[in-house]
Amino acid sequence: MKITAEHLARGAYVYVRQSTADQLVNNPESRRRQYGLAERARSLGWKDGIVIDEDLGRSGSGISRPGFEKLLAAICEGRVGAVLAIEASRLARNGRDWHTLIEFCGLVGTLIIDEDGIYEPRHPNDRLLLGMKGTMSELELSILRARSIEALKQKARRGELFLTVAIGYVKSGRNRVEKNPDLRIREAIDLVFRRFDELQSIRQVHLWLRREGIMLPAVNYTRAADRAIVWKLPVYNTVHHILTNPIYAGAYAFGRTCSKVCVFR
């Protein structure tokens, strides 16, 4: 029997996580199953299961997870006899976090328990199986991410991908945008282009708008109203964005910006 009196003398920690806010709203059954692991801990001999659920709505692919950090701290302090999760992907979706967890559990003699079995990281066979579970979970996430990115690119090739809509436009249907029916918004955008046609300088347009006290529309995202228009004095970047956005020329563009990791030595 892998569960010993030493394990039972310490706590059983149940790690609960769902990756996105959408899952929190639309997939409550998964959450119930995870909370139900506290009952399994009692059936295995522990008095109670200590639930860690600070990471609800957080991805396991490497972003900051306070619940996971709390779990690792408890393991290192020798307070954890077993870690319970539905499956390996609930604990971590990247090799760094997964192997760190296995290493710490092996050092202090903490068991890892999921729906498939009970694993002792100190045993070579169990450690091998845990490593394979973590690798498969990481691979699964990579495949899902690659599929999602390719689907977005394919939609962009058809000119139908609109992650955000520029000021002066609104979404119409699933794959179309149209001019905003609000005349004040349309006239404000037209004014920016008319002044640029006269002054031929983004900076001069910005200074003129500020000097005349002319406010431009801007998007404000709030919980009450997902996308609300607010009016305020423009900053330089607002004017620059309007005058350089291809959509105002009737052109669709995707992939104008990208992120790049640079190493400074």
PDB file of C-alpha atoms in Angstrom:
ATOM      1  CA  MET A   1       0.000   0.000   0.000  1.00  0.00           C
ATOM      2  CA  LYS A   2       1.520   3.358  -1.079  1.00  0.00           C
ATOM      3  CA  ILE A   3      -0.440   5.376   1.479  1.00  0.00           C
ATOM      4  CA  THR A   4       1.324   5.119   4.861  1.00  0.00           C
ATOM      5  CA  ALA A   5       0.690   6.523   8.316  1.00  0.00           C
ATOM      6  CA  GLU A   6       3.267   9.212   7.574  1.00  0.00           C
ATOM      7  CA  HIS A   7       1.217  10.402   4.591  1.00  0.00           C
ATOM      8  CA  LEU A   8      -1.996  10.376   6.611  1.00  0.00           C
ATOM      9  CA  ALA A   9      -0.361  12.405   9.367  1.00  0.00           C
ATOM     10  CA  ARG A  10       0.064  15.238   6.887  1.00  0.00           C
ATOM     11  CA  GLY A  11      -2.657  16.981   4.891  1.00  0.00           C
ATOM     12  CA  ALA A  12      -4.317  15.975   1.614  1.00  0.00           C
ATOM     13  CA  TYR A  13      -4.370  18.967  -0.724  1.00  0.00           C
ATOM     14  CA  VAL A  14      -6.957  19.148  -3.524  1.00  0.00           C
ATOM     15  CA  TYR A  15      -5.856  21.390  -6.394  1.00  0.00           C
ATOM     16  CA  VAL A  16      -8.789  22.881  -8.317  1.00  0.00           C
ATOM     17  CA  ARG A  17      -8.283  24.779 -11.576  1.00  0.00           C
ATOM     18  CA  GLN A  18     -10.131  25.722 -14.743  1.00  0.00           C
ATOM     19  CA  SER A  19      -8.281  27.426 -17.566  1.00  0.00           C
ATOM     20  CA  THR A  20     -10.595  30.268 -18.608  1.00  0.00           C
ATOM     21  CA  ALA A  21     -13.406  32.481 -17.335  1.00  0.00           C
ATOM     22  CA  ASP A  22     -15.637  30.945 -20.004  1.00  0.00           C
ATOM     23  CA  GLN A  23     -15.129  27.496 -18.459  1.00  0.00           C
ATOM     24  CA  LEU A  24     -16.085  28.885 -15.060  1.00  0.00           C
ATOM     25  CA  VAL A  25     -19.419  30.024 -16.476  1.00  0.00           C
ATOM     26  CA  ASN A  26     -20.228  27.171 -18.850  1.00  0.00           C
ATOM     27  CA  ASN A  27     -18.547  24.102 -17.378  1.00  0.00           C
ATOM     28  CA  PRO A  28     -19.557  23.758 -13.719  1.00  0.00           C
ATOM     29  CA  GLU A  29     -19.509  19.928 -13.809  1.00  0.00           C
ATOM     30  CA  SER A  30     -15.724  19.822 -14.124  1.00  0.00           C
ATOM     31  CA  ARG A  31     -15.462  22.083 -11.107  1.00  0.00           C
ATOM     32  CA  ARG A  32     -17.821  19.850  -9.098  1.00  0.00           C
ATOM     33  CA  ARG A  33     -15.711  16.796  -9.976  1.00  0.00           C
ATOM     34  CA  GLN A  34     -12.577  18.552  -8.769  1.00  0.00           C
ATOM     35  CA  TYR A  35     -14.135  19.684  -5.493  1.00  0.00           C
ATOM     36  CA  GLY A  36     -15.395  16.111  -5.084  1.00  0.00           C
ATOM     37  CA  LEU A  37     -11.786  14.948  -4.686  1.00  0.00           C
ATOM     38  CA  ALA A  38     -11.975  16.121  -1.065  1.00  0.00           C
ATOM     39  CA  GLU A  39     -14.413  13.267  -0.469  1.00  0.00           C
ATOM     40  CA  ARG A  40     -12.007  10.845  -2.128  1.00  0.00           C
ATOM     41  CA  ALA A  41      -9.258  12.019   0.222  1.00  0.00           C
ATOM     42  CA  ARG A  42     -11.506  11.131   3.173  1.00  0.00           C
ATOM     43  CA  SER A  43     -12.250   7.716   1.670  1.00  0.00           C
ATOM     44  CA  LEU A  44      -8.497   7.056   1.420  1.00  0.00           C
ATOM     45  CA  GLY A  45      -7.963   7.753   5.112  1.00  0.00           C
ATOM     46  CA  TRP A  46      -7.397  11.472   5.500  1.00  0.00           C
ATOM     47  CA  LYS A  47      -9.621  13.370   7.905  1.00  0.00           C
ATOM     48  CA  ASP A  48     -10.305  16.078   5.350  1.00  0.00           C
ATOM     49  CA  GLY A  49      -9.117  17.523   2.065  1.00  0.00           C
ATOM     50  CA  ILE A  50      -7.615  21.021   1.969  1.00  0.00           C
ATOM     51  CA  VAL A  51      -8.859  22.723  -1.196  1.00  0.00           C
ATOM     52  CA  ILE A  52      -6.699  25.179  -3.138  1.00  0.00           C
ATOM     53  CA  ASP A  53      -8.822  26.955  -5.755  1.00  0.00           C
ATOM     54  CA  GLU A  54      -7.110  30.330  -6.222  1.00  0.00           C
ATOM     55  CA  ASP A  55      -6.250  29.404  -9.823  1.00  0.00           C
ATOM     56  CA  LEU A  56      -9.808  29.155 -11.145  1.00  0.00           C
ATOM     57  CA  GLY A  57      -9.872  30.914 -14.519  1.00  0.00           C
ATOM     58  CA  ARG A  58      -6.085  30.701 -14.952  1.00  0.00           C
ATOM     59  CA  SER A  59      -4.230  28.740 -17.611  1.00  0.00           C
ATOM     60  CA  GLY A  60      -1.741  26.075 -16.555  1.00  0.00           C
ATOM     61  CA  SER A  61       0.626  26.892 -19.435  1.00  0.00           C
ATOM     62  CA  GLY A  62       3.040  29.023 -17.418  1.00  0.00           C
ATOM     63  CA  ILE A  63       1.358  32.251 -16.308  1.00  0.00           C
ATOM     64  CA  SER A  64       1.381  33.342 -12.672  1.00  0.00           C
ATOM     65  CA  ARG A  65      -0.658  30.940 -10.542  1.00  0.00           C
ATOM     66  CA  PRO A  66      -0.851  31.899  -6.849  1.00  0.00           C
ATOM     67  CA  GLY A  67      -2.652  28.656  -5.976  1.00  0.00           C
ATOM     68  CA  PHE A  68       0.105  26.526  -7.500  1.00  0.00           C
ATOM     69  CA  GLU A  69       2.746  28.592  -5.689  1.00  0.00           C
ATOM     70  CA  LYS A  70       0.848  28.050  -2.435  1.00  0.00           C
ATOM     71  CA  LEU A  71       0.758  24.296  -3.106  1.00  0.00           C
ATOM     72  CA  LEU A  72       4.519  24.140  -3.765  1.00  0.00           C
ATOM     73  CA  ALA A  73       5.212  26.105  -0.572  1.00  0.00           C
ATOM     74  CA  ALA A  74       3.104  23.704   1.496  1.00  0.00           C
ATOM     75  CA  ILE A  75       4.903  20.703  -0.064  1.00  0.00           C
ATOM     76  CA  CYS A  76       8.331  22.166   0.703  1.00  0.00           C
ATOM     77  CA  GLU A  77       7.288  22.773   4.305  1.00  0.00           C
ATOM     78  CA  GLY A  78       6.400  19.090   4.669  1.00  0.00           C
ATOM     79  CA  ARG A  79       2.694  19.725   5.311  1.00  0.00           C
ATOM     80  CA  VAL A  80       1.371  17.762   2.321  1.00  0.00           C
ATOM     81  CA  GLY A  81       0.901  14.001   2.379  1.00  0.00           C
ATOM     82  CA  ALA A  82      -0.811  13.858  -1.015  1.00  0.00           C
ATOM     83  CA  VAL A  83      -1.792  16.140  -3.889  1.00  0.00           C
ATOM     84  CA  LEU A  84      -5.105  15.259  -5.534  1.00  0.00           C
ATOM     85  CA  ALA A  85      -6.214  16.405  -8.988  1.00  0.00           C
ATOM     86  CA  ILE A  86      -8.547  15.112 -11.686  1.00  0.00           C
ATOM     87  CA  GLU A  87      -5.661  14.709 -14.131  1.00  0.00           C
ATOM     88  CA  ALA A  88      -2.108  15.864 -14.734  1.00  0.00           C
ATOM     89  CA  SER A  89      -3.201  18.822 -16.889  1.00  0.00           C
ATOM     90  CA  ARG A  90      -4.992  20.345 -13.875  1.00  0.00           C
ATOM     91  CA  LEU A  91      -1.668  20.618 -12.063  1.00  0.00           C
ATOM     92  CA  ALA A  92       0.500  21.956 -14.895  1.00  0.00           C
ATOM     93  CA  ARG A  93       0.565  22.305 -18.663  1.00  0.00           C
ATOM     94  CA  ASN A  94       4.285  22.968 -19.046  1.00  0.00           C
ATOM     95  CA  GLY A  95       7.308  20.839 -18.299  1.00  0.00           C
ATOM     96  CA  ARG A  96       8.949  23.315 -15.928  1.00  0.00           C
ATOM     97  CA  ASP A  97       6.071  23.429 -13.438  1.00  0.00           C
ATOM     98  CA  TRP A  98       5.251  19.739 -13.777  1.00  0.00           C
ATOM     99  CA  HIS A  99       8.781  18.474 -13.160  1.00  0.00           C
ATOM    100  CA  THR A 100       9.284  20.981 -10.340  1.00  0.00           C
ATOM    101  CA  LEU A 101       6.195  19.547  -8.659  1.00  0.00           C
ATOM    102  CA  ILE A 102       7.395  15.947  -9.124  1.00  0.00           C
ATOM    103  CA  GLU A 103      10.860  16.838  -7.821  1.00  0.00           C
ATOM    104  CA  PHE A 104       9.519  18.510  -4.665  1.00  0.00           C
ATOM    105  CA  CYS A 105       7.075  15.671  -4.028  1.00  0.00           C
ATOM    106  CA  GLY A 106       9.888  13.154  -4.402  1.00  0.00           C
ATOM    107  CA  LEU A 107      12.127  15.024  -1.971  1.00  0.00           C
ATOM    108  CA  VAL A 108       9.596  15.171   0.876  1.00  0.00           C
ATOM    109  CA  GLY A 109       7.665  11.967   0.124  1.00  0.00           C
ATOM    110  CA  THR A 110       4.375  13.469  -1.088  1.00  0.00           C
ATOM    111  CA  LEU A 111       2.018  11.303  -3.142  1.00  0.00           C
ATOM    112  CA  ILE A 112       0.274  12.462  -6.333  1.00  0.00           C
ATOM    113  CA  ILE A 113      -3.243  11.101  -6.770  1.00  0.00           C
ATOM    114  CA  ASP A 114      -5.521  11.432  -9.798  1.00  0.00           C
ATOM    115  CA  GLU A 115      -8.533   9.514 -11.096  1.00  0.00           C
ATOM    116  CA  ASP A 116      -6.278   6.835 -12.622  1.00  0.00           C
ATOM    117  CA  GLY A 117      -4.209   5.935  -9.597  1.00  0.00           C
ATOM    118  CA  ILE A 118      -1.838   6.776  -6.761  1.00  0.00           C
ATOM    119  CA  TYR A 119       1.758   7.671  -7.621  1.00  0.00           C
ATOM    120  CA  GLU A 120       4.840   7.752  -5.426  1.00  0.00           C
ATOM    121  CA  PRO A 121       7.412  10.066  -7.113  1.00  0.00           C
ATOM    122  CA  ARG A 122      10.229   8.290  -5.265  1.00  0.00           C
ATOM    123  CA  HIS A 123       9.517   5.058  -7.137  1.00  0.00           C
ATOM    124  CA  PRO A 124      11.208   4.934 -10.588  1.00  0.00           C
ATOM    125  CA  ASN A 125       8.213   3.390 -12.360  1.00  0.00           C
ATOM    126  CA  ASP A 126       5.748   5.901 -10.910  1.00  0.00           C
ATOM    127  CA  ARG A 127       8.117   8.772 -11.673  1.00  0.00           C
ATOM    128  CA  LEU A 128       8.418   7.589 -15.280  1.00  0.00           C
ATOM    129  CA  LEU A 129       4.643   7.399 -15.629  1.00  0.00           C
ATOM    130  CA  LEU A 130       4.207  10.862 -14.113  1.00  0.00           C
ATOM    131  CA  GLY A 131       6.791  12.254 -16.516  1.00  0.00           C
ATOM    132  CA  MET A 132       4.920  10.748 -19.481  1.00  0.00           C
ATOM    133  CA  LYS A 133       1.616  12.187 -18.225  1.00  0.00           C
ATOM    134  CA  GLY A 134       3.154  15.657 -17.989  1.00  0.00           C
ATOM    135  CA  THR A 135       4.722  15.393 -21.451  1.00  0.00           C
ATOM    136  CA  MET A 136       1.427  14.282 -23.001  1.00  0.00           C
ATOM    137  CA  SER A 137      -0.421  17.131 -21.291  1.00  0.00           C
ATOM    138  CA  GLU A 138       2.124  19.658 -22.583  1.00  0.00           C
ATOM    139  CA  LEU A 139       1.922  18.187 -26.098  1.00  0.00           C
ATOM    140  CA  GLU A 140      -1.871  18.317 -26.036  1.00  0.00           C
ATOM    141  CA  LEU A 141      -1.799  22.021 -25.184  1.00  0.00           C
ATOM    142  CA  SER A 142       0.718  22.717 -27.976  1.00  0.00           C
ATOM    143  CA  ILE A 143      -1.490  20.928 -30.517  1.00  0.00           C
ATOM    144  CA  LEU A 144      -4.615  22.801 -29.394  1.00  0.00           C
ATOM    145  CA  ARG A 145      -2.763  26.128 -29.548  1.00  0.00           C
ATOM    146  CA  ALA A 146      -1.396  25.382 -33.038  1.00  0.00           C
ATOM    147  CA  ARG A 147      -4.875  24.463 -34.291  1.00  0.00           C
ATOM    148  CA  SER A 148      -6.384  27.643 -32.870  1.00  0.00           C
ATOM    149  CA  ILE A 149      -3.694  29.875 -34.403  1.00  0.00           C
ATOM    150  CA  GLU A 150      -4.045  28.216 -37.813  1.00  0.00           C
ATOM    151  CA  ALA A 151      -7.835  28.621 -37.676  1.00  0.00           C
ATOM    152  CA  LEU A 152      -7.393  32.352 -36.954  1.00  0.00           C
ATOM    153  CA  LYS A 153      -4.942  32.727 -39.845  1.00  0.00           C
ATOM    154  CA  GLN A 154      -7.284  30.929 -42.219  1.00  0.00           C
ATOM    155  CA  LYS A 155     -10.130  33.258 -41.248  1.00  0.00           C
ATOM    156  CA  ALA A 156      -7.820  36.257 -41.666  1.00  0.00           C
ATOM    157  CA  ARG A 157      -6.925  35.125 -45.201  1.00  0.00           C
ATOM    158  CA  ARG A 158     -10.616  35.445 -46.062  1.00  0.00           C
ATOM    159  CA  GLY A 159     -10.714  38.934 -44.519  1.00  0.00           C
ATOM    160  CA  GLU A 160     -13.232  37.843 -41.893  1.00  0.00           C
ATOM    161  CA  LEU A 161     -11.223  38.018 -38.670  1.00  0.00           C
ATOM    162  CA  PHE A 162     -12.063  41.057 -36.523  1.00  0.00           C
ATOM    163  CA  LEU A 163     -10.614  40.721 -33.028  1.00  0.00           C
ATOM    164  CA  THR A 164     -11.279  44.407 -32.374  1.00  0.00           C
ATOM    165  CA  VAL A 165     -13.186  47.021 -34.347  1.00  0.00           C
ATOM    166  CA  ALA A 166     -11.751  50.476 -35.005  1.00  0.00           C
ATOM    167  CA  ILE A 167     -13.493  53.582 -33.721  1.00  0.00           C
ATOM    168  CA  GLY A 168     -16.205  54.572 -36.180  1.00  0.00           C
ATOM    169  CA  TYR A 169     -17.107  50.988 -37.057  1.00  0.00           C
ATOM    170  CA  VAL A 170     -19.325  48.354 -35.480  1.00  0.00           C
ATOM    171  CA  LYS A 171     -19.649  44.631 -36.006  1.00  0.00           C
ATOM    172  CA  SER A 172     -22.557  43.616 -38.209  1.00  0.00           C
ATOM    173  CA  GLY A 173     -23.300  39.911 -38.226  1.00  0.00           C
ATOM    174  CA  ARG A 174     -20.547  37.386 -37.663  1.00  0.00           C
ATOM    175  CA  ASN A 175     -17.958  38.417 -40.282  1.00  0.00           C
ATOM    176  CA  ARG A 176     -18.786  41.988 -41.287  1.00  0.00           C
ATOM    177  CA  VAL A 177     -18.150  45.509 -40.049  1.00  0.00           C
ATOM    178  CA  GLU A 178     -20.083  48.636 -40.950  1.00  0.00           C
ATOM    179  CA  LYS A 179     -19.792  52.340 -40.218  1.00  0.00           C
ATOM    180  CA  ASN A 180     -21.130  53.374 -36.857  1.00  0.00           C
ATOM    181  CA  PRO A 181     -24.656  54.801 -37.203  1.00  0.00           C
ATOM    182  CA  ASP A 182     -23.765  57.530 -34.675  1.00  0.00           C
ATOM    183  CA  LEU A 183     -23.307  60.673 -36.815  1.00  0.00           C
ATOM    184  CA  ARG A 184     -21.215  62.445 -34.158  1.00  0.00           C
ATOM    185  CA  ILE A 185     -18.633  59.645 -34.171  1.00  0.00           C
ATOM    186  CA  ARG A 186     -18.410  59.591 -37.973  1.00  0.00           C
ATOM    187  CA  GLU A 187     -18.015  63.368 -38.176  1.00  0.00           C
ATOM    188  CA  ALA A 188     -15.252  63.335 -35.545  1.00  0.00           C
ATOM    189  CA  ILE A 189     -13.263  60.791 -37.561  1.00  0.00           C
ATOM    190  CA  ASP A 190     -13.845  62.741 -40.782  1.00  0.00           C
ATOM    191  CA  LEU A 191     -12.593  65.914 -39.068  1.00  0.00           C
ATOM    192  CA  VAL A 192      -9.269  64.243 -38.207  1.00  0.00           C
ATOM    193  CA  PHE A 193      -8.697  63.291 -41.842  1.00  0.00           C
ATOM    194  CA  ARG A 194      -9.728  66.735 -43.147  1.00  0.00           C
ATOM    195  CA  ARG A 195      -7.301  68.474 -40.824  1.00  0.00           C
ATOM    196  CA  PHE A 196      -4.511  66.069 -41.766  1.00  0.00           C
ATOM    197  CA  ASP A 197      -5.202  66.796 -45.447  1.00  0.00           C
ATOM    198  CA  GLU A 198      -4.652  70.485 -44.682  1.00  0.00           C
ATOM    199  CA  LEU A 199      -1.754  70.283 -42.212  1.00  0.00           C
ATOM    200  CA  GLN A 200       0.068  67.156 -43.526  1.00  0.00           C
ATOM    201  CA  SER A 201       1.368  66.383 -40.031  1.00  0.00           C
ATOM    202  CA  ILE A 202       0.007  64.042 -37.366  1.00  0.00           C
ATOM    203  CA  ARG A 203       1.617  66.128 -34.630  1.00  0.00           C
ATOM    204  CA  GLN A 204       0.047  69.337 -35.933  1.00  0.00           C
ATOM    205  CA  VAL A 205      -3.380  67.672 -36.110  1.00  0.00           C
ATOM    206  CA  HIS A 206      -2.968  66.514 -32.516  1.00  0.00           C
ATOM    207  CA  LEU A 207      -1.926  69.998 -31.328  1.00  0.00           C
ATOM    208  CA  TRP A 208      -4.823  71.626 -33.200  1.00  0.00           C
ATOM    209  CA  LEU A 209      -7.376  69.263 -31.659  1.00  0.00           C
ATOM    210  CA  ARG A 210      -6.010  69.927 -28.175  1.00  0.00           C
ATOM    211  CA  ARG A 211      -5.859  73.663 -28.725  1.00  0.00           C
ATOM    212  CA  GLU A 212      -9.465  73.785 -29.946  1.00  0.00           C
ATOM    213  CA  GLY A 213     -10.636  71.486 -27.149  1.00  0.00           C
ATOM    214  CA  ILE A 214     -12.146  69.005 -29.590  1.00  0.00           C
ATOM    215  CA  MET A 215     -12.811  65.607 -28.055  1.00  0.00           C
ATOM    216  CA  LEU A 216     -12.576  62.343 -29.989  1.00  0.00           C
ATOM    217  CA  PRO A 217     -14.378  59.057 -29.339  1.00  0.00           C
ATOM    218  CA  ALA A 218     -12.504  56.261 -27.563  1.00  0.00           C
ATOM    219  CA  VAL A 219     -13.427  52.755 -26.502  1.00  0.00           C
ATOM    220  CA  ASN A 220     -13.849  51.963 -22.833  1.00  0.00           C
ATOM    221  CA  TYR A 221     -14.300  48.323 -21.840  1.00  0.00           C
ATOM    222  CA  THR A 222     -16.332  47.820 -18.662  1.00  0.00           C
ATOM    223  CA  ARG A 223     -18.156  44.925 -17.042  1.00  0.00           C
ATOM    224  CA  ALA A 224     -21.485  46.719 -17.240  1.00  0.00           C
ATOM    225  CA  ALA A 225     -21.135  47.514 -20.953  1.00  0.00           C
ATOM    226  CA  ASP A 226     -18.657  45.355 -22.825  1.00  0.00           C
ATOM    227  CA  ARG A 227     -17.710  48.102 -25.304  1.00  0.00           C
ATOM    228  CA  ALA A 228     -18.712  51.666 -24.518  1.00  0.00           C
ATOM    229  CA  ILE A 229     -17.787  54.871 -26.359  1.00  0.00           C
ATOM    230  CA  VAL A 230     -16.392  57.721 -24.262  1.00  0.00           C
ATOM    231  CA  TRP A 231     -15.331  61.191 -25.407  1.00  0.00           C
ATOM    232  CA  LYS A 232     -12.052  62.758 -24.316  1.00  0.00           C
ATOM    233  CA  LEU A 233      -9.260  65.021 -25.500  1.00  0.00           C
ATOM    234  CA  PRO A 234      -6.977  62.975 -27.778  1.00  0.00           C
ATOM    235  CA  VAL A 235      -3.398  61.986 -27.107  1.00  0.00           C
ATOM    236  CA  TYR A 236      -0.879  61.692 -29.919  1.00  0.00           C
ATOM    237  CA  ASN A 237      -1.182  57.904 -30.176  1.00  0.00           C
ATOM    238  CA  THR A 238      -4.950  58.152 -30.717  1.00  0.00           C
ATOM    239  CA  VAL A 239      -4.541  60.496 -33.677  1.00  0.00           C
ATOM    240  CA  HIS A 240      -1.669  58.425 -35.068  1.00  0.00           C
ATOM    241  CA  HIS A 241      -3.733  55.233 -34.840  1.00  0.00           C
ATOM    242  CA  ILE A 242      -6.677  56.781 -36.690  1.00  0.00           C
ATOM    243  CA  LEU A 243      -4.516  58.169 -39.514  1.00  0.00           C
ATOM    244  CA  THR A 244      -2.503  54.960 -40.014  1.00  0.00           C
ATOM    245  CA  ASN A 245      -5.217  52.326 -39.625  1.00  0.00           C
ATOM    246  CA  PRO A 246      -5.845  50.667 -43.044  1.00  0.00           C
ATOM    247  CA  ILE A 247      -9.536  50.111 -42.310  1.00  0.00           C
ATOM    248  CA  TYR A 248     -10.237  53.836 -42.782  1.00  0.00           C
ATOM    249  CA  ALA A 249      -8.926  53.454 -46.345  1.00  0.00           C
ATOM    250  CA  GLY A 250     -11.246  50.511 -46.927  1.00  0.00           C
ATOM    251  CA  ALA A 251      -8.463  47.903 -46.673  1.00  0.00           C
ATOM    252  CA  TYR A 252      -8.347  44.786 -44.485  1.00  0.00           C
ATOM    253  CA  ALA A 253      -5.046  44.080 -42.725  1.00  0.00           C
ATOM    254  CA  PHE A 254      -3.918  41.367 -40.321  1.00  0.00           C
ATOM    255  CA  GLY A 255      -0.557  40.669 -38.729  1.00  0.00           C
ATOM    256  CA  ARG A 256       0.805  44.221 -38.770  1.00  0.00           C
ATOM    257  CA  THR A 257       2.238  43.715 -35.278  1.00  0.00           C
ATOM    258  CA  CYS A 258       4.036  40.817 -33.645  1.00  0.00           C
ATOM    259  CA  SER A 259       5.922  39.981 -30.474  1.00  0.00           C
ATOM    260  CA  LYS A 260       9.584  38.994 -30.456  1.00  0.00           C
ATOM    261  CA  VAL A 261      11.797  37.772 -27.635  1.00  0.00           C
ATOM    262  CA  CYS A 262      15.215  39.438 -27.532  1.00  0.00           C
ATOM    263  CA  VAL A 263      18.146  38.428 -25.360  1.00  0.00           C
ATOM    264  CA  PHE A 264      20.378  41.275 -24.185  1.00  0.00           C
ATOM    265  CA  ARG A 265      23.912  40.446 -23.151  1.00  0.00           C
TER     266      ARG A 265
END
